Coordinates of C-alpha atoms in Angstrom, one line a residue:
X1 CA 103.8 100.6 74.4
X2 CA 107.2 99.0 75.9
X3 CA 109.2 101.8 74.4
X4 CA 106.7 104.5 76.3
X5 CA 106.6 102.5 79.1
X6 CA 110.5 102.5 79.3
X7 CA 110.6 106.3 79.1
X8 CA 108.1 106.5 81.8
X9 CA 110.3 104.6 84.0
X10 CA 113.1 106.6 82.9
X11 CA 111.1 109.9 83.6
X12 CA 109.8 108.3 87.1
X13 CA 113.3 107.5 88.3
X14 CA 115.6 111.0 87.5
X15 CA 112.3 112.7 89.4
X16 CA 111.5 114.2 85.9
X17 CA 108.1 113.1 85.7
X18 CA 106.7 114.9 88.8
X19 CA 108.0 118.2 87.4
X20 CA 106.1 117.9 84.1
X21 CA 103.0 116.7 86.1
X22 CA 103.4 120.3 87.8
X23 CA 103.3 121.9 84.4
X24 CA 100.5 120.0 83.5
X25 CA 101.8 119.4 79.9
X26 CA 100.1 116.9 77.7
X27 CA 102.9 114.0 78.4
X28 CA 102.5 114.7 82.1
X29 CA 98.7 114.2 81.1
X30 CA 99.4 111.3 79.7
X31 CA 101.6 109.7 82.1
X32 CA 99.2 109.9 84.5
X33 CA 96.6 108.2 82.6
X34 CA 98.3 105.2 81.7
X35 CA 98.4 104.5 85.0
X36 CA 96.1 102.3 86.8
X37 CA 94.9 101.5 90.5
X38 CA 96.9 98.2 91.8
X39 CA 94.5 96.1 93.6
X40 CA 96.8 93.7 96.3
X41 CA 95.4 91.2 98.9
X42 CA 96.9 90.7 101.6
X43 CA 96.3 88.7 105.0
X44 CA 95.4 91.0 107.2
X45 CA 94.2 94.8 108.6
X46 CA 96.9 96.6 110.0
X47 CA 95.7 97.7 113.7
X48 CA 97.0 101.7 112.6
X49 CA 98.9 103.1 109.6
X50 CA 100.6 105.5 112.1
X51 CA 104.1 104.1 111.9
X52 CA 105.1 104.8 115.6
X53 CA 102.1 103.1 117.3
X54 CA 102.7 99.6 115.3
X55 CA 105.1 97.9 113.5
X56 CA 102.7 95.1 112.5
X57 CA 103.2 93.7 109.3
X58 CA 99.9 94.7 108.0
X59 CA 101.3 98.5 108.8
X60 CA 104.3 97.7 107.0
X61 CA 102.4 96.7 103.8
X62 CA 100.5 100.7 103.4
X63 CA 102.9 103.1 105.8
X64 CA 105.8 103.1 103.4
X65 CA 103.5 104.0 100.6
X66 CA 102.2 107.1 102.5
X67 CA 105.5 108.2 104.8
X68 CA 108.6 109.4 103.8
X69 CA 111.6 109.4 106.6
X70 CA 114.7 112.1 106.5
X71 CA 117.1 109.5 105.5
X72 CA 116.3 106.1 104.0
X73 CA 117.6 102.4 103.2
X74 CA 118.5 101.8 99.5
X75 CA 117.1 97.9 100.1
X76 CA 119.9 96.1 98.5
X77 CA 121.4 93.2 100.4
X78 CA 124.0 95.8 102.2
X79 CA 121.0 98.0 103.1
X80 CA 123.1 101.4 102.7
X81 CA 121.8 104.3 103.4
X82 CA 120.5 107.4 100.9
X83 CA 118.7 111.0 101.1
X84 CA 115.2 110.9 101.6
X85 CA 113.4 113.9 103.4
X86 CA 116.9 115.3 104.0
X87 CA 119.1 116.0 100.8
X88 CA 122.3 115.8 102.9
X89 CA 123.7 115.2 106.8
X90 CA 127.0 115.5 108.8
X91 CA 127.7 114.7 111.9
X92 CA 128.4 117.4 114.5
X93 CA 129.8 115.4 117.2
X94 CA 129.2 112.5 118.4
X95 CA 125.2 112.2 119.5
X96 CA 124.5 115.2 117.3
X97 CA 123.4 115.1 113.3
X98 CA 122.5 118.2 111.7
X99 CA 120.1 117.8 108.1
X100 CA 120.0 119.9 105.4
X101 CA 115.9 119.3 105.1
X102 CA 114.6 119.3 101.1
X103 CA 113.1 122.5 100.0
X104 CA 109.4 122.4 97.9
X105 CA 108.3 118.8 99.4
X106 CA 104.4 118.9 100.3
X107 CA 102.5 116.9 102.2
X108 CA 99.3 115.2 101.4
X109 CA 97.0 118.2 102.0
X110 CA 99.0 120.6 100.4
X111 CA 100.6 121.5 103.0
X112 CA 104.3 122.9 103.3
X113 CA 107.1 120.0 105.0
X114 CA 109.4 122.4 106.9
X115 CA 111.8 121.2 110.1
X116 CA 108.7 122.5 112.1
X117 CA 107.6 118.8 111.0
X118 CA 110.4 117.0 111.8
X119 CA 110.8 118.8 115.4
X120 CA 107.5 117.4 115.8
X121 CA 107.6 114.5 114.9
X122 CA 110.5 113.3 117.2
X123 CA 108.8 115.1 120.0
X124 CA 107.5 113.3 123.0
X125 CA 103.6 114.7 121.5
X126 CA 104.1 112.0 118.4
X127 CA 106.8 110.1 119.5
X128 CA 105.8 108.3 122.9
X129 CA 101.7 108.0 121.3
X130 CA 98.6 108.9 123.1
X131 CA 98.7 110.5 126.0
X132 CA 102.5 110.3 126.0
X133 CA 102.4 107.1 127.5
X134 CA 105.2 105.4 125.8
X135 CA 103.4 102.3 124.7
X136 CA 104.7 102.8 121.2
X137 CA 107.0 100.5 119.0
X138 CA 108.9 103.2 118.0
X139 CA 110.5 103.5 121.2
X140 CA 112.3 100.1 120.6
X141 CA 114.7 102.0 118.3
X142 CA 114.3 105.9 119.2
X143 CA 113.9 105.6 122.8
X144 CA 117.9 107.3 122.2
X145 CA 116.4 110.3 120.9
X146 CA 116.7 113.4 123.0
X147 CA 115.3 116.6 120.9
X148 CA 115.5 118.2 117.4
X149 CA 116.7 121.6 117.3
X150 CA 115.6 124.0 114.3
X151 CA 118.0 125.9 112.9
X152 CA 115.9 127.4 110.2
X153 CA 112.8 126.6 108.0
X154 CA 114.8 123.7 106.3
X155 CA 117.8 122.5 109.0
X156 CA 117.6 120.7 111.9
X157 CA 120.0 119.0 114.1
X158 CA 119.5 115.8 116.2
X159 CA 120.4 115.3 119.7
X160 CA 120.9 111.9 121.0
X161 CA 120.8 111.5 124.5
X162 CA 124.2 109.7 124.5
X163 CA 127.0 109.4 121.9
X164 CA 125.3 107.1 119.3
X165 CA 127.0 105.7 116.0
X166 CA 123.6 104.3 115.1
X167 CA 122.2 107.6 114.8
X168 CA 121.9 107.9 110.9
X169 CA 120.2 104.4 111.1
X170 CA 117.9 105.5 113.5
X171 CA 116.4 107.7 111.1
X172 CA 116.4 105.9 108.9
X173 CA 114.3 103.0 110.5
X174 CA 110.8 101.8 111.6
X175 CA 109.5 104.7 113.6
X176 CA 110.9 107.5 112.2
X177 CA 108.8 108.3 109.7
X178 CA 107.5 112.6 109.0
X179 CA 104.1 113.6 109.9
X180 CA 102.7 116.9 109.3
X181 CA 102.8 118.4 112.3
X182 CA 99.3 121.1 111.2
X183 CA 97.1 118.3 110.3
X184 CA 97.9 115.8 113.4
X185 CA 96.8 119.0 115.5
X186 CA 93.9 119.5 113.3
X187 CA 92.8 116.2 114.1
X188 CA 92.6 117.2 117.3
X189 CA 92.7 113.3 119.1
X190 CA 94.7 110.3 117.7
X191 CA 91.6 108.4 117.0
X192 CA 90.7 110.9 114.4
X193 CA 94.5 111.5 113.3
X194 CA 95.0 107.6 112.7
X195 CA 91.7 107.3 110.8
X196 CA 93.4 109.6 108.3
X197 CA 97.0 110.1 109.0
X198 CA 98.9 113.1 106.8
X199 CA 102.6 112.3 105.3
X200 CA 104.7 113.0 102.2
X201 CA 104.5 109.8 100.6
X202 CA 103.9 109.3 97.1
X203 CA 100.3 108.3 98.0
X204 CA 98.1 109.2 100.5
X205 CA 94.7 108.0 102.1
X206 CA 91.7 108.0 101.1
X207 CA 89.9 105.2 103.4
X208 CA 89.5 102.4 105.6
X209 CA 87.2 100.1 106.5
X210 CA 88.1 97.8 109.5
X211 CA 88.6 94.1 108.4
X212 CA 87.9 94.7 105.0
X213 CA 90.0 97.3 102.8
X214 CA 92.7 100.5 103.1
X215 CA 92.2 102.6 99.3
X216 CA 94.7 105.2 98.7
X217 CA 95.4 107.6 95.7
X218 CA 98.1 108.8 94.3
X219 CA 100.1 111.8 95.4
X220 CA 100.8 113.7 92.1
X221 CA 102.9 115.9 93.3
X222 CA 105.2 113.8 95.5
X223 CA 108.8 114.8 95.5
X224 CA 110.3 111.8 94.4
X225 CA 108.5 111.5 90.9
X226 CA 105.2 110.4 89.7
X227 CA 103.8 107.6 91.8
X228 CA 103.4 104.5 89.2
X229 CA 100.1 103.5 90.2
X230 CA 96.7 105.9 90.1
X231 CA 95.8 104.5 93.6
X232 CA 96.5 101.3 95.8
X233 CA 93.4 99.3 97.0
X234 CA 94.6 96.8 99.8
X235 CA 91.5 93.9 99.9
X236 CA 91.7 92.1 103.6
X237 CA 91.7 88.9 102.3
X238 CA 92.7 86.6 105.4
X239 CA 92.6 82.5 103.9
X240 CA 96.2 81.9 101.6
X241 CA 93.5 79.7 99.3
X242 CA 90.9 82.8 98.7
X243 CA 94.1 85.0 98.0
X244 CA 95.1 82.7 95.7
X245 CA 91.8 82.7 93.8
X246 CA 91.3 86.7 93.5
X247 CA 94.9 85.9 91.8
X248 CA 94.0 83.6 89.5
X249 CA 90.6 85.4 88.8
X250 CA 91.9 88.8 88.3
X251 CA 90.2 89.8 91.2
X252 CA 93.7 91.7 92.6
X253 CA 96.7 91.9 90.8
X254 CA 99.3 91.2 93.5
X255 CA 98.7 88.7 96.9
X256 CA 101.3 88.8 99.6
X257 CA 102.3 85.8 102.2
X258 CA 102.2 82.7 99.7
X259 CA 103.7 79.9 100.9
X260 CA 106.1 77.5 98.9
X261 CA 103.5 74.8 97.5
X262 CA 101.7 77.7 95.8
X263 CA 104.5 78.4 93.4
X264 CA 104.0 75.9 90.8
X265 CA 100.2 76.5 90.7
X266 CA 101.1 80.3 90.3
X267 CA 104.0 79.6 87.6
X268 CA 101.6 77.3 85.4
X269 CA 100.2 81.0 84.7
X270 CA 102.0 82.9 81.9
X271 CA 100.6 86.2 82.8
X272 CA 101.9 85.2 86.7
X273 CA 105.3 84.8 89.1
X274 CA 106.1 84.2 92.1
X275 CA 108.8 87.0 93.7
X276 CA 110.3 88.2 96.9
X277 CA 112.8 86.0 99.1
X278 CA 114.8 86.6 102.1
X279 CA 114.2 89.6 104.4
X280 CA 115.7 91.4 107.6
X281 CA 114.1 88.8 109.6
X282 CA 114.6 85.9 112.1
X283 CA 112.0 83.2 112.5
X284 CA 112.5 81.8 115.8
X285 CA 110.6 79.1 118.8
X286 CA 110.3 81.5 121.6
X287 CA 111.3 79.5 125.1
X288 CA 109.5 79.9 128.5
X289 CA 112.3 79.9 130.3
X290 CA 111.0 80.0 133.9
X291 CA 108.9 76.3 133.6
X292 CA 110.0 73.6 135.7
X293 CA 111.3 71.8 132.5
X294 CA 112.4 74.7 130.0
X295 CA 114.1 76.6 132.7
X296 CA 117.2 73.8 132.1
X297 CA 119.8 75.4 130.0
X298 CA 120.6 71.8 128.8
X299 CA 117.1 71.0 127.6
X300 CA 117.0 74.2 125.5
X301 CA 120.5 73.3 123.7
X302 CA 119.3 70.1 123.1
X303 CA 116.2 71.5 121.5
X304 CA 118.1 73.7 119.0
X305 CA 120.6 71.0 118.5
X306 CA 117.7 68.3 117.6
X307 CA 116.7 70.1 114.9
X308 CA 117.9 69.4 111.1
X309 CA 117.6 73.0 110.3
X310 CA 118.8 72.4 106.0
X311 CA 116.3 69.3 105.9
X312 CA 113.2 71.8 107.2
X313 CA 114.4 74.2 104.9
X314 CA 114.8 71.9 101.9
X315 CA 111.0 70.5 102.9
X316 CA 108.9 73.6 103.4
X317 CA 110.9 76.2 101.4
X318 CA 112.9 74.8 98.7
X319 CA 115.7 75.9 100.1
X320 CA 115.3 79.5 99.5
X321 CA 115.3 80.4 102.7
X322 CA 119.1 80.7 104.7
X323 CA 120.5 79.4 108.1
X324 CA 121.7 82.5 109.9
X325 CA 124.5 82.0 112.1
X326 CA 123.3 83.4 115.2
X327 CA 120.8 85.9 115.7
X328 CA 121.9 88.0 113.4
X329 CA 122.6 89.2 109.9
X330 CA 125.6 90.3 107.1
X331 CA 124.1 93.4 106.6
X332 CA 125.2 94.7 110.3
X333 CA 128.4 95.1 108.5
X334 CA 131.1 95.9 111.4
X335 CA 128.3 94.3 113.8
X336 CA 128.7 91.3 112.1
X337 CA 130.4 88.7 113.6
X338 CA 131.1 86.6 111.0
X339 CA 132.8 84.0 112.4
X340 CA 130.2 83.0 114.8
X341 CA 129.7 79.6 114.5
X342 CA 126.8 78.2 112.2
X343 CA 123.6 76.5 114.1
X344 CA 124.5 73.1 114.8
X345 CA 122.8 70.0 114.3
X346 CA 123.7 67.4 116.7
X347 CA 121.8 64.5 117.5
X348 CA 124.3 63.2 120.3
X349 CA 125.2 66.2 122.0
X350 CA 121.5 66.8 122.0
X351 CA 121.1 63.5 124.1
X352 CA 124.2 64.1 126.0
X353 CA 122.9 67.3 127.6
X354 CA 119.3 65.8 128.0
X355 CA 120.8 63.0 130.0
X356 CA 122.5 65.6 132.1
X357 CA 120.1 67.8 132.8
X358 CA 117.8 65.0 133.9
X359 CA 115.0 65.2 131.4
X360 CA 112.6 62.0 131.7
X361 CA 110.9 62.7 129.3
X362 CA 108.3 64.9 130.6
X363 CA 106.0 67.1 127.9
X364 CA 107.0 70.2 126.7
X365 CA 103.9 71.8 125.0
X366 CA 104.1 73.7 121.8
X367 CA 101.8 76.4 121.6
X368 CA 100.5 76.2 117.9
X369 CA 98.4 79.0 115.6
X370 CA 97.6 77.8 112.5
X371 CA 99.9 78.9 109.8
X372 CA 99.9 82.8 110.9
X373 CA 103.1 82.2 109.6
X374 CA 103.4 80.0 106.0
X375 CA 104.1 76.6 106.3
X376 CA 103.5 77.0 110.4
X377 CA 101.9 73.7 110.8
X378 CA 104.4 71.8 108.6
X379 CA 107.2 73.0 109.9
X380 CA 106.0 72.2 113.6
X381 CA 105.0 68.9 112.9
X382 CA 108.5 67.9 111.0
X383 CA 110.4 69.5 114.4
X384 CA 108.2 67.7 116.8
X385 CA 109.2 64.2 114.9
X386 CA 112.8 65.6 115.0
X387 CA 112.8 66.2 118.4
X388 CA 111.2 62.7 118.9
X389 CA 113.8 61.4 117.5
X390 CA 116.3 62.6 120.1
X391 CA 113.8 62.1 123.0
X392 CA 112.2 65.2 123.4
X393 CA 108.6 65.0 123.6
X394 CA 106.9 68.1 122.2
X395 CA 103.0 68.5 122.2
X396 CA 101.5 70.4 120.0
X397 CA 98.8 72.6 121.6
X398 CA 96.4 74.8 118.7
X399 CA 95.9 78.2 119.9
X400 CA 93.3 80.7 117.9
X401 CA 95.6 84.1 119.1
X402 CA 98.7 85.8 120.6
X403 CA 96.5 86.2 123.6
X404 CA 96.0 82.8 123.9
X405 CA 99.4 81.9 123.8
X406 CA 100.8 84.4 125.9
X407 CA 98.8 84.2 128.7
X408 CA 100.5 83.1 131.9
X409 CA 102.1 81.3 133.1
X410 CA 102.7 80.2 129.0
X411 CA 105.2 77.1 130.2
X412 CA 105.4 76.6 126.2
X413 CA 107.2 76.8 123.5
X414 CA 105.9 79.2 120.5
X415 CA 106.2 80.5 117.2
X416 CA 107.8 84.3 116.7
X417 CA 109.9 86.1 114.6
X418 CA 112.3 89.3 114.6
X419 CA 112.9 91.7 112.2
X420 CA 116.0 94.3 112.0
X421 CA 114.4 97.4 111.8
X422 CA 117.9 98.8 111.0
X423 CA 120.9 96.5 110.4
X424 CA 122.3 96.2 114.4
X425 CA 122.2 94.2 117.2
X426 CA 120.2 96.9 118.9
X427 CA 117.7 97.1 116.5
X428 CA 117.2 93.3 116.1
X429 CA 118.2 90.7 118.8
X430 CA 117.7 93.6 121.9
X431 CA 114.7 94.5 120.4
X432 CA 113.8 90.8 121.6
X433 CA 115.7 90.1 124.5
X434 CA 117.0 93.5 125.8
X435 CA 114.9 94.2 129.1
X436 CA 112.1 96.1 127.7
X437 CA 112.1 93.1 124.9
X438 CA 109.7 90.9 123.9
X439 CA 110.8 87.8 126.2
X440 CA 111.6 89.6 128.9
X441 CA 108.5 92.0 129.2
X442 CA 106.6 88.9 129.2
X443 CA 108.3 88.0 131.9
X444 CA 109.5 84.2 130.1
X445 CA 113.0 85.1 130.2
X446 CA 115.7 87.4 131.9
X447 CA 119.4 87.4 131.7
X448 CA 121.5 89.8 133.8
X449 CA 124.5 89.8 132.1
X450 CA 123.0 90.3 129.0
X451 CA 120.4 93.2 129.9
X452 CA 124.0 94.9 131.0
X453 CA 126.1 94.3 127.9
X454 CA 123.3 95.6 125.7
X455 CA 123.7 99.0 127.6
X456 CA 127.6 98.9 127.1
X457 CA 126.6 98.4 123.6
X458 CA 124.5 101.9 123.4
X459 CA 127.1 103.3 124.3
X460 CA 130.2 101.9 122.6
X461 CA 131.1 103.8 119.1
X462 CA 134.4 101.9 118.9
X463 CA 133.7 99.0 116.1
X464 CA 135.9 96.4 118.2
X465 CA 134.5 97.3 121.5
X466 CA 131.3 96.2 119.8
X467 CA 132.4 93.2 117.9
X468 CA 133.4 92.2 121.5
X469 CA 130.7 92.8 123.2
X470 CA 128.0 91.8 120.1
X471 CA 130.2 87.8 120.1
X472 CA 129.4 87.6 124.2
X473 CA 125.4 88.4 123.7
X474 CA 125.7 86.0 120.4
X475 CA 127.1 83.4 123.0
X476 CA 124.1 84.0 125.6
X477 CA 121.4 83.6 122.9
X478 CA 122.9 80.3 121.2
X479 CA 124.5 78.4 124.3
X480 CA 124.7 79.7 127.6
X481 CA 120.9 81.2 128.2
X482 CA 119.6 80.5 125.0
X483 CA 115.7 82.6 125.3
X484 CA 114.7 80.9 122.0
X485 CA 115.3 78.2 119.3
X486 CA 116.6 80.2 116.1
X487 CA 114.7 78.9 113.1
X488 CA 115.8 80.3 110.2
X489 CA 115.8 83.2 107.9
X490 CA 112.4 84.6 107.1
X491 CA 111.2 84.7 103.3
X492 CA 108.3 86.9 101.7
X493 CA 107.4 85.5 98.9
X494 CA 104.4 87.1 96.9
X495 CA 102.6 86.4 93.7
X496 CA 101.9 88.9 91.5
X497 CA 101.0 89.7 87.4
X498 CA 103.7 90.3 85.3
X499 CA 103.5 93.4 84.3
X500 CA 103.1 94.9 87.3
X501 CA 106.6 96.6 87.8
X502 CA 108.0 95.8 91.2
X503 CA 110.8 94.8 92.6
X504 CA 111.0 93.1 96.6
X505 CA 113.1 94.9 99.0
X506 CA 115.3 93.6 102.0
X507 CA 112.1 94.1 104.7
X508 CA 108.3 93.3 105.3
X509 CA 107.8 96.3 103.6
X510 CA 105.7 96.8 100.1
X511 CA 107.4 100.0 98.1
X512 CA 105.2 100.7 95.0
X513 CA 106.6 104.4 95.1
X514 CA 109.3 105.6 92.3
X515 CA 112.0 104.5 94.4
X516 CA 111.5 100.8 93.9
X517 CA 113.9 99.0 92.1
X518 CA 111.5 98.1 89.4
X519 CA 111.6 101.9 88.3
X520 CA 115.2 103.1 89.3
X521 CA 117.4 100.3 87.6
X522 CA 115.3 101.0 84.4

């Protein structure tokens, strides 16, 4: 069996496999039924598996299974970019890409994938969500995106609206995923278009069931090679202890969002490991920045500076997890200012600016959910005695939602967390604290100067120019306005059976298709 399963991979990854499956010879036959349906519990429903509307993690888990986009992200620690939808690209000037579109790709109903597809899926009909209204999280990285142009059944070109070096990125990223532009206007309303969304994937839907379960089948015929698995069933399974025991029980066959004390009850399993590690994204504390207290600049710093950021890491994550420095990452390559200076811990400059500020001590409450995020509680409890320890006094106030914490004014302190949908400044920190950002739409935090260099940014292609600009916005976020209390790098960490072949990636996202590691490097 390990020699067949080897070829299989081997077959999978050089896209051989899909072509026998088309000829329906007896190996293809057989291929196929070796495979079997991968049953994964995760923590929660994802709100839509239409990749413009959300980029919820529970979205992530399912859309990249059932969406291809025209150029992709290999997922290695440089997260370089390769052909997906489009075989090949070249720039035509400077906001303009033209794509050489592949030829026999179908989509889920049998369908033809043409540049009809992609002109529609970048137009304002798909892009901007019902009713056009904009209220998309797509628009966080392809609000840049003027029109597609078709130049025939199988070449497009781009437009930006501006010169954009990020372009290839863009497509690349969150948000830019094909749809089929028939069977969205068959569906005649978004409601009935998300119930059963229509993409290239290598597998496609078969059902939902709200708080409960997403099945989806295998997509024999996807361009990429045979999909691995018959069908993925995703079990809503919200409580990290009843993951745990489908796990252990056989119930599923891979759980996603364990947290660190899990691993050695996993590992005492033979026919069980623990994988994944760090991904493309930024846990932070998320400041209210307009309260009577948090609104001092000094009491922020000293908040970030009170906090032993290699102890927390060493007690909740066994130091798998890194210390960015700044709000950002290596993989931004020439956006990457690497000589930014590491977070600092600082007990007496943390003092120092308290005592400056005037801080008496007064209560700064922590808005708390309970572990939506692994090892949530822990880690807030270890800060708060941290921040004790320097005279801050943090309460911590339990919250059941977002809603909850959020509602205004907040005058709080709370848990969030920022992912890079494509490695850049624009696509990370703006995404947070540019003006339509997270902070700043909820009206906790506003920085002119900031707001302004991000639009220099959009339109700088010079990598110096940007360097320059990216080191004053670091500067902004970490000392001079600082919006938030930068955390750490983010981990997913998973437990799964062992011979289920897969590999993690650099993001939230679960790829069981052909292009997973786990298949290609075999």
């Amino acid at each position: 069996m390990s020699n067949f399963s080897l070829t299989r991979r081997q077959l999978i990854a050089t896209g051989v496999a899909s072509l026998l499956a088309a000829s329906g010879t007896p190996f293809a036959r057989a291929l196929a039924a070796e495979r079997k349906t991968l049953k994964i519990g995760m923590s929660g429903f994802p709100p839509a598996v239409e990749p413009v509307l959300y980029a919820h993690t529970a979205t992530r888990r399912i859309a990249p299974q059932m969406f291809d986009t025209l150029i992709a992200f290999d997922q290695t620690p440089e997260m370089g970019l390769r052909p997906g939808l489009a075989e090949r690209w070249e720039r035509v000037d400077g906001k303009s890409l033209r794509l050489l579109l592949r030829k026999g790709v179908t989509f889920h109903d049998g369908g033809p994938f043409t540049a009809e597809d992609v002109a529609f899926s970048f137009s304002p009909e798909h892009l901007l969500g019902p009713d056009m209204a904009g209220k998309v999280t797509a628009m966080q990285t392809m609000d840049t995106i003027a029109k597609v142009v078709i130049v025939d059944s199988h070449t497009v070109i781009v437009h930006a609206k501006a010169d954009d070096a990020l372009l290839e990125k863009r497509l690349a990223s969150w948000g830019s995923e094909i749809v089929s532009k028939r069977a969205f206007e068959a569906a005649g309303s978004w409601d009935a278009w998300t119930a059963a969304p229509v993409g290239t994937g290598p597998y496609r839907i078969v059902s939902q069931t709200l708080d409960v379960e997403v099945k989806l089948a295998a997509h024999d015929s996807y361009w990429g090679g045979l999909p691995p698995f018959s069908g993925i069933h995703f079990r809503v399974i919200p409580e990290l202890a009843s993951r745990m025991n489908a796990l252990l029980a056989g119930e599923v066959d891979f759980i996603t969002d364990i947290a660190p004390d899990m691993f050695a009850e996993i590992e005492k399993h033979p026919e069980l490991e623990v994988t994944g590690g760090p991904v493309q994204n930024i846990r932070y504390l998320a400041i209210d920045a307009t309260g009577p207290v948090l609104e001092k600049v000094g009491v922020r710093r000293a908040m970030s500076l009170g906090l032993d950021r290699k102890a927390l890491v060493q007690a909740l994550w066994q130091d798998r997890l890194p210390i960015p420095n700044g709000f950002q990452f290596p993989s931004f390559g020439e956006a990457y200012i690497e000589d930014f200076p590491a977070l600092a811990y600082d007990p007496d400059l943390a003092r120092k600016l308290l005592a400056e500020s005037g801080y008496n001590g007064e209560t700064i409450t922590y808005k708390l959910l309970n572990n939506y995020y692994p090892a949530q509680v822990s880690g807030a409890q270890i800060m708060v005695e941290m921040w004790r320890a320097v005279g801050i006094n943090v309460e911590i106030q339990m919250m059941e939602n977002f809603a909850q914490i959020q509602t205004k004014p907040v005058h709080a302190i709370y848990d969030s967390s920022s992912t890079a949908i494509f490695p850049d400044p624009l696509a990370h920190a703006w995404r947070e604290f540019g003006p339509k950002g997270t902070l700043p739409k909820g009206s906790i935090w506003k920085n002119e100067e900031y707001f302004g260099l991000g639009e220099k940014l959009k339109e700088s292609a010079d990598p110096q120019a940007r360097r320059s600009i990216i080191r004053r916005m670091l500067e902004i976020v970490d000392r001079d306005d600082p919006p938030c209390v930068i955390l750490h790098g983010s981990g997913q960490f998973y437990g799964k059976r062992k011979d289920v072949a897969w590999a993690p990636g650099q993001t939230l996202d679960l790829n069981f298709g052909p292009f997973n590691a786990a298949h290609t490097q075999n």
